[in-house]
Amino acid sequence: MSLWHYRDAHHEVDLILERPDGSVVAVEVKASSSPSPDGLRHLRWMRDRLDAVASGCFTAGVLLHMGPHEVSVGDRLRMWPLSSLWAP
C-alpha cells in the first residue's frame, strides 16, 4: 500500500491510501466535533476527478472528526469519529 498527500492551489487531501490494484481511499482529518458537509469538498473533488479518469478506483472518502456520530453522506463519502479507529 502507498500513502500520499495531495495539495495544489485549490485542493488538499490529508491522506490518500492507494492499494497495489489502484483502488483509493482518501482521508480528511478535522478538529471539529460537528463537521459540516462542506468539509468533504476536497474528497468530493477527488472522487469526481478519479471517476472521470479511472472509473471505480475511488473506493471511499472519509472525514475523521472529533464528534461522536458516524454519518454516511452519499456516494462513497462518510464522516467518522476519530475514536472509531480505536473502538472494539
CSV table of N, CA, C and O in Angstrom, one decimal:
chain,number,residue,atom,x,y,z
A,1,MET,N,0.9,-1.2,0.0
A,1,MET,CA,0.0,0.0,0.0
A,1,MET,C,0.9,1.2,0.0
A,1,MET,O,1.9,1.3,0.7
A,2,SER,N,0.5,2.2,-0.8
A,2,SER,CA,1.2,3.5,-0.8
A,2,SER,C,0.4,4.6,-0.1
A,2,SER,O,-0.8,4.6,-0.2
A,3,LEU,N,1.1,5.5,0.6
A,3,LEU,CA,0.4,6.6,1.3
A,3,LEU,C,0.9,7.9,0.6
A,3,LEU,O,2.1,8.1,0.3
A,4,TRP,N,-0.1,8.8,0.4
A,4,TRP,CA,0.2,10.0,-0.3
A,4,TRP,C,-0.6,11.2,0.4
A,4,TRP,O,-1.5,11.0,1.2
A,5,HIS,N,-0.1,12.4,0.1
A,5,HIS,CA,-0.8,13.6,0.5
A,5,HIS,C,-0.9,14.4,-0.8
A,5,HIS,O,0.0,14.4,-1.7
A,6,TYR,N,-2.1,15.0,-1.0
A,6,TYR,CA,-2.3,15.8,-2.2
A,6,TYR,C,-2.6,17.3,-1.9
A,6,TYR,O,-3.4,17.6,-1.0
A,7,ARG,N,-1.9,18.2,-2.6
A,7,ARG,CA,-2.2,19.6,-2.4
A,7,ARG,C,-1.8,20.3,-3.7
A,7,ARG,O,-0.8,20.1,-4.3
A,8,ASP,N,-2.8,21.2,-4.2
A,8,ASP,CA,-2.5,22.1,-5.3
A,8,ASP,C,-3.0,23.5,-4.8
A,8,ASP,O,-3.4,23.7,-3.7
A,9,ALA,N,-3.2,24.4,-5.7
A,9,ALA,CA,-3.6,25.7,-5.4
A,9,ALA,C,-5.1,25.8,-4.9
A,9,ALA,O,-5.4,26.7,-4.2
A,10,HIS,N,-5.9,24.7,-5.2
A,10,HIS,CA,-7.3,24.8,-4.8
A,10,HIS,C,-7.8,23.6,-3.9
A,10,HIS,O,-8.9,23.7,-3.4
A,11,HIS,N,-7.0,22.5,-3.9
A,11,HIS,CA,-7.5,21.4,-3.2
A,11,HIS,C,-6.4,20.8,-2.3
A,11,HIS,O,-5.2,20.9,-2.7
A,12,GLU,N,-6.8,20.1,-1.2
A,12,GLU,CA,-5.9,19.4,-0.4
A,12,GLU,C,-6.6,18.2,0.2
A,12,GLU,O,-7.7,18.3,0.7
A,13,VAL,N,-5.9,17.1,0.1
A,13,VAL,CA,-6.4,15.8,0.8
A,13,VAL,C,-5.3,15.4,1.7
A,13,VAL,O,-4.2,15.2,1.3
A,14,ASP,N,-5.7,15.2,3.0
A,14,ASP,CA,-4.7,14.9,4.0
A,14,ASP,C,-4.0,13.6,3.8
A,14,ASP,O,-2.7,13.5,4.0
A,15,LEU,N,-4.7,12.6,3.4
A,15,LEU,CA,-4.1,11.2,3.3
A,15,LEU,C,-4.8,10.5,2.2
A,15,LEU,O,-6.0,10.4,2.2
A,16,ILE,N,-4.0,9.9,1.3
A,16,ILE,CA,-4.5,9.1,0.2
A,16,ILE,C,-3.9,7.7,0.4
A,16,ILE,O,-2.6,7.6,0.4
A,17,LEU,N,-4.7,6.7,0.5
A,17,LEU,CA,-4.2,5.3,0.6
A,17,LEU,C,-4.5,4.6,-0.7
A,17,LEU,O,-5.6,4.6,-1.2
A,18,GLU,N,-3.4,4.2,-1.4
A,18,GLU,CA,-3.6,3.5,-2.7
A,18,GLU,C,-3.1,2.1,-2.6
A,18,GLU,O,-1.9,1.8,-2.2
A,19,ARG,N,-3.9,1.2,-2.9
A,19,ARG,CA,-3.6,-0.3,-2.9
A,19,ARG,C,-2.9,-0.6,-4.2
A,19,ARG,O,-3.0,0.1,-5.2
A,20,PRO,N,-2.2,-1.7,-4.2
A,20,PRO,CA,-1.4,-2.1,-5.4
A,20,PRO,C,-2.4,-2.3,-6.6
A,20,PRO,O,-1.9,-2.1,-7.8
A,21,ASP,N,-3.7,-2.6,-6.4
A,21,ASP,CA,-4.6,-2.7,-7.5
A,21,ASP,C,-5.1,-1.4,-8.0
A,21,ASP,O,-5.9,-1.3,-9.0
A,22,GLY,N,-4.6,-0.3,-7.4
A,22,GLY,CA,-5.0,1.1,-7.9
A,22,GLY,C,-6.2,1.6,-7.2
A,22,GLY,O,-6.6,2.8,-7.4
A,23,SER,N,-6.9,0.9,-6.3
A,23,SER,CA,-8.0,1.4,-5.6
A,23,SER,C,-7.6,2.4,-4.5
A,23,SER,O,-6.5,2.3,-4.0
A,24,VAL,N,-8.4,3.4,-4.3
A,24,VAL,CA,-8.0,4.6,-3.5
A,24,VAL,C,-9.0,4.9,-2.4
A,24,VAL,O,-10.2,4.8,-2.6
A,25,VAL,N,-8.5,5.1,-1.2
A,25,VAL,CA,-9.3,5.7,-0.1
A,25,VAL,C,-8.7,7.0,0.3
A,25,VAL,O,-7.5,7.1,0.5
A,26,ALA,N,-9.5,8.1,0.3
A,26,ALA,CA,-9.0,9.4,0.7
A,26,ALA,C,-9.5,9.8,2.1
A,26,ALA,O,-10.7,9.5,2.4
A,27,VAL,N,-8.7,10.4,2.8
A,27,VAL,CA,-9.0,10.8,4.2
A,27,VAL,C,-8.7,12.2,4.5
A,27,VAL,O,-7.6,12.8,4.2
A,28,GLU,N,-9.7,12.9,5.1
A,28,GLU,CA,-9.5,14.3,5.6
A,28,GLU,C,-9.6,14.2,7.2
A,28,GLU,O,-10.4,13.3,7.7
A,29,VAL,N,-8.9,15.0,7.9
A,29,VAL,CA,-9.0,15.0,9.3
A,29,VAL,C,-9.3,16.4,9.8
A,29,VAL,O,-8.7,17.4,9.4
A,30,LYS,N,-10.4,16.5,10.6
A,30,LYS,CA,-10.8,17.8,11.1
A,30,LYS,C,-10.9,17.8,12.6
A,30,LYS,O,-11.3,16.8,13.2
A,31,ALA,N,-10.5,18.9,13.2
A,31,ALA,CA,-10.6,19.0,14.7
A,31,ALA,C,-12.0,19.3,15.2
A,31,ALA,O,-12.2,19.2,16.4
A,32,SER,N,-12.9,19.6,14.3
A,32,SER,CA,-14.3,19.9,14.7
A,32,SER,C,-15.0,18.7,15.3
A,32,SER,O,-14.9,17.6,14.9
A,33,SER,N,-15.9,19.0,16.3
A,33,SER,CA,-16.7,18.0,16.9
A,33,SER,C,-18.1,17.9,16.1
A,33,SER,O,-18.9,17.1,16.4
A,34,SER,N,-18.3,18.9,15.3
A,34,SER,CA,-19.5,18.9,14.5
A,34,SER,C,-19.2,19.4,13.0
A,34,SER,O,-19.5,20.5,12.6
A,35,PRO,N,-18.5,18.5,12.3
A,35,PRO,CA,-18.1,18.9,10.9
A,35,PRO,C,-19.3,19.1,10.0
A,35,PRO,O,-20.3,18.5,10.2
A,36,SER,N,-19.1,20.0,9.1
A,36,SER,CA,-20.2,20.3,8.1
A,36,SER,C,-19.9,19.5,6.8
A,36,SER,O,-18.8,19.1,6.5
A,37,PRO,N,-20.9,19.3,6.0
A,37,PRO,CA,-20.7,18.6,4.7
A,37,PRO,C,-19.7,19.4,3.8
A,37,PRO,O,-19.1,18.8,3.0
A,38,ASP,N,-19.5,20.6,4.0
A,38,ASP,CA,-18.5,21.4,3.3
A,38,ASP,C,-17.1,20.9,3.5
A,38,ASP,O,-16.3,21.0,2.7
A,39,GLY,N,-16.9,20.2,4.6
A,39,GLY,CA,-15.6,19.7,4.9
A,39,GLY,C,-15.2,18.5,4.0
A,39,GLY,O,-14.1,18.1,3.9
A,40,LEU,N,-16.2,18.0,3.3
A,40,LEU,CA,-16.0,16.9,2.3
A,40,LEU,C,-15.7,17.4,0.9
A,40,LEU,O,-15.5,16.6,0.0
A,41,ARG,N,-15.6,18.7,0.7
A,41,ARG,CA,-15.5,19.3,-0.7
A,41,ARG,C,-14.2,18.8,-1.4
A,41,ARG,O,-14.3,18.5,-2.6
A,42,HIS,N,-13.1,18.6,-0.7
A,42,HIS,CA,-11.9,18.1,-1.4
A,42,HIS,C,-12.0,16.6,-1.7
A,42,HIS,O,-11.5,16.2,-2.7
A,43,LEU,N,-12.7,15.9,-0.8
A,43,LEU,CA,-12.9,14.5,-1.1
A,43,LEU,C,-13.9,14.3,-2.3
A,43,LEU,O,-13.7,13.4,-3.1
A,44,ARG,N,-14.9,15.1,-2.3
A,44,ARG,CA,-15.8,15.1,-3.5
A,44,ARG,C,-15.1,15.4,-4.8
A,44,ARG,O,-15.3,14.7,-5.8
A,45,TRP,N,-14.2,16.4,-4.7
A,45,TRP,CA,-13.4,16.8,-5.9
A,45,TRP,C,-12.6,15.6,-6.3
A,45,TRP,O,-12.5,15.2,-7.5
A,46,MET,N,-11.9,14.9,-5.4
A,46,MET,CA,-11.0,13.8,-5.7
A,46,MET,C,-11.8,12.6,-6.3
A,46,MET,O,-11.5,12.0,-7.3
A,47,ARG,N,-13.0,12.3,-5.7
A,47,ARG,CA,-13.8,11.3,-6.2
A,47,ARG,C,-14.2,11.5,-7.6
A,47,ARG,O,-14.1,10.7,-8.5
A,48,ASP,N,-14.7,12.7,-7.9
A,48,ASP,CA,-15.2,13.1,-9.2
A,48,ASP,C,-14.0,13.0,-10.2
A,48,ASP,O,-14.2,12.6,-11.4
A,49,ARG,N,-12.9,13.5,-9.8
A,49,ARG,CA,-11.7,13.6,-10.7
A,49,ARG,C,-11.3,12.2,-11.0
A,49,ARG,O,-11.0,11.8,-12.2
A,50,LEU,N,-11.2,11.3,-10.0
A,50,LEU,CA,-10.7,9.9,-10.3
A,50,LEU,C,-11.8,9.1,-11.1
A,50,LEU,O,-11.4,8.4,-12.0
A,51,ASP,N,-13.0,9.4,-10.8
A,51,ASP,CA,-14.1,8.7,-11.6
A,51,ASP,C,-14.0,9.1,-13.1
A,51,ASP,O,-14.3,8.3,-13.9
A,52,ALA,N,-13.6,10.3,-13.3
A,52,ALA,CA,-13.5,10.8,-14.7
A,52,ALA,C,-12.4,10.1,-15.5
A,52,ALA,O,-12.4,9.9,-16.7
A,53,VAL,N,-11.3,9.7,-14.8
A,53,VAL,CA,-10.1,9.2,-15.5
A,53,VAL,C,-9.9,7.7,-15.2
A,53,VAL,O,-9.2,7.0,-16.0
A,54,ALA,N,-10.4,7.2,-14.1
A,54,ALA,CA,-10.2,5.7,-13.8
A,54,ALA,C,-11.5,5.3,-13.0
A,54,ALA,O,-11.4,5.0,-11.8
A,55,SER,N,-12.6,5.1,-13.7
A,55,SER,CA,-13.8,4.8,-13.1
A,55,SER,C,-13.7,3.6,-12.1
A,55,SER,O,-13.1,2.6,-12.5
A,56,GLY,N,-14.2,3.8,-10.9
A,56,GLY,CA,-14.2,2.7,-10.0
A,56,GLY,C,-13.0,2.6,-9.0
A,56,GLY,O,-13.0,1.8,-8.1
A,57,CYS,N,-12.0,3.4,-9.3
A,57,CYS,CA,-10.8,3.2,-8.4
A,57,CYS,C,-11.0,4.0,-7.1
A,57,CYS,O,-10.4,3.6,-6.1
A,58,PHE,N,-11.8,5.0,-7.0
A,58,PHE,CA,-12.1,5.7,-5.8
A,58,PHE,C,-13.1,4.8,-5.0
A,58,PHE,O,-14.2,4.7,-5.3
A,59,THR,N,-12.5,4.2,-3.9
A,59,THR,CA,-13.3,3.3,-3.1
A,59,THR,C,-14.2,4.1,-2.0
A,59,THR,O,-15.3,3.8,-1.8
A,60,ALA,N,-13.5,5.0,-1.3
A,60,ALA,CA,-14.2,5.7,-0.2
A,60,ALA,C,-13.5,7.0,0.1
A,60,ALA,O,-12.2,7.1,-0.1
A,61,GLY,N,-14.2,8.0,0.6
A,61,GLY,CA,-13.7,9.2,1.2
A,61,GLY,C,-14.2,9.3,2.6
A,61,GLY,O,-15.4,9.2,2.8
A,62,VAL,N,-13.3,9.5,3.5
A,62,VAL,CA,-13.6,9.5,4.9
A,62,VAL,C,-13.1,10.8,5.6
A,62,VAL,O,-12.0,11.2,5.4
A,63,LEU,N,-14.0,11.5,6.2
A,63,LEU,CA,-13.7,12.7,7.0
A,63,LEU,C,-13.7,12.2,8.5
A,63,LEU,O,-14.7,11.8,9.0
A,64,LEU,N,-12.5,12.2,9.1
A,64,LEU,CA,-12.4,11.9,10.5
A,64,LEU,C,-12.5,13.1,11.3
A,64,LEU,O,-11.9,14.2,11.0
A,65,HIS,N,-13.4,13.1,12.4
A,65,HIS,CA,-13.6,14.3,13.2
A,65,HIS,C,-13.7,13.9,14.7
A,65,HIS,O,-13.6,12.8,15.1
A,66,MET,N,-13.8,14.9,15.5
A,66,MET,CA,-13.8,14.7,17.0
A,66,MET,C,-15.1,14.5,17.6
A,66,MET,O,-15.2,14.3,18.8
A,67,GLY,N,-16.2,14.5,16.8
A,67,GLY,CA,-17.5,14.3,17.3
A,67,GLY,C,-17.9,12.9,17.6
A,67,GLY,O,-17.0,12.0,17.3
A,68,PRO,N,-19.1,12.6,18.0
A,68,PRO,CA,-19.5,11.2,18.4
A,68,PRO,C,-20.2,10.4,17.3
A,68,PRO,O,-20.4,9.2,17.5
A,69,HIS,N,-20.6,11.1,16.2
A,69,HIS,CA,-21.5,10.4,15.3
A,69,HIS,C,-20.9,10.0,14.0
A,69,HIS,O,-20.1,10.8,13.4
A,70,GLU,N,-21.3,8.9,13.5
A,70,GLU,CA,-20.9,8.4,12.2
A,70,GLU,C,-22.0,8.7,11.2
A,70,GLU,O,-23.2,8.5,11.5
A,71,VAL,N,-21.6,9.3,10.0
A,71,VAL,CA,-22.6,9.7,9.1
A,71,VAL,C,-22.2,9.3,7.7
A,71,VAL,O,-21.1,9.6,7.3
A,72,SER,N,-23.1,8.6,7.0
A,72,SER,CA,-22.9,8.4,5.5
A,72,SER,C,-23.5,9.5,4.8
A,72,SER,O,-24.6,9.9,4.9
A,73,VAL,N,-22.6,10.2,4.0
A,73,VAL,CA,-23.0,11.4,3.3
A,73,VAL,C,-23.5,11.2,1.9
A,73,VAL,O,-24.0,12.1,1.3
A,74,GLY,N,-23.3,10.1,1.4
A,74,GLY,CA,-23.7,9.8,0.0
A,74,GLY,C,-22.7,9.0,-0.7
A,74,GLY,O,-22.0,8.2,-0.1
A,75,ASP,N,-22.6,9.2,-2.0
A,75,ASP,CA,-21.8,8.3,-2.9
A,75,ASP,C,-20.3,8.1,-2.4
A,75,ASP,O,-19.5,9.0,-2.7
A,76,ARG,N,-20.1,7.1,-1.6
A,76,ARG,CA,-18.8,6.7,-1.1
A,76,ARG,C,-18.1,7.7,-0.2
A,76,ARG,O,-16.9,7.7,0.0
A,77,LEU,N,-18.9,8.6,0.4
A,77,LEU,CA,-18.4,9.6,1.3
A,77,LEU,C,-19.0,9.4,2.7
A,77,LEU,O,-20.2,9.2,2.8
A,78,ARG,N,-18.1,9.5,3.7
A,78,ARG,CA,-18.6,9.2,5.1
A,78,ARG,C,-17.8,10.2,6.1
A,78,ARG,O,-16.7,10.6,5.8
A,79,MET,N,-18.5,10.4,7.2
A,79,MET,CA,-17.9,11.2,8.3
A,79,MET,C,-17.8,10.3,9.5
A,79,MET,O,-18.9,9.8,9.9
A,80,TRP,N,-16.7,10.0,10.0
A,80,TRP,CA,-16.5,9.1,11.1
A,80,TRP,C,-15.8,9.8,12.3
A,80,TRP,O,-14.9,10.5,12.1
A,81,PRO,N,-16.2,9.4,13.5
A,81,PRO,CA,-15.5,9.9,14.7
A,81,PRO,C,-14.1,9.4,14.7
A,81,PRO,O,-13.9,8.2,14.4
A,82,LEU,N,-13.1,10.1,15.0
A,82,LEU,CA,-11.7,9.7,15.1
A,82,LEU,C,-11.7,8.5,16.1
A,82,LEU,O,-10.9,7.5,15.9
A,83,SER,N,-12.5,8.5,17.1
A,83,SER,CA,-12.4,7.5,18.1
A,83,SER,C,-12.9,6.1,17.6
A,83,SER,O,-12.5,5.1,18.1
A,84,SER,N,-13.5,6.1,16.4
A,84,SER,CA,-14.0,4.8,15.8
A,84,SER,C,-12.7,4.0,15.3
A,84,SER,O,-12.9,2.8,15.1
A,85,LEU,N,-11.6,4.7,15.2
A,85,LEU,CA,-10.4,3.9,14.8
A,85,LEU,C,-9.9,3.0,15.9
A,85,LEU,O,-9.2,2.0,15.7
A,86,TRP,N,-10.3,3.3,17.2
A,86,TRP,CA,-9.9,2.5,18.3
A,86,TRP,C,-11.0,1.7,19.0
A,86,TRP,O,-10.8,1.1,20.0
A,87,ALA,N,-12.2,1.8,18.4
A,87,ALA,CA,-13.3,1.1,19.0
A,87,ALA,C,-13.2,-0.4,18.8
A,87,ALA,O,-12.7,-0.8,17.8
A,88,PRO,N,-13.6,-1.1,19.8
A,88,PRO,CA,-13.5,-2.6,19.7
A,88,PRO,C,-14.5,-3.1,18.6
A,88,PRO,O,-15.4,-2.6,18.2
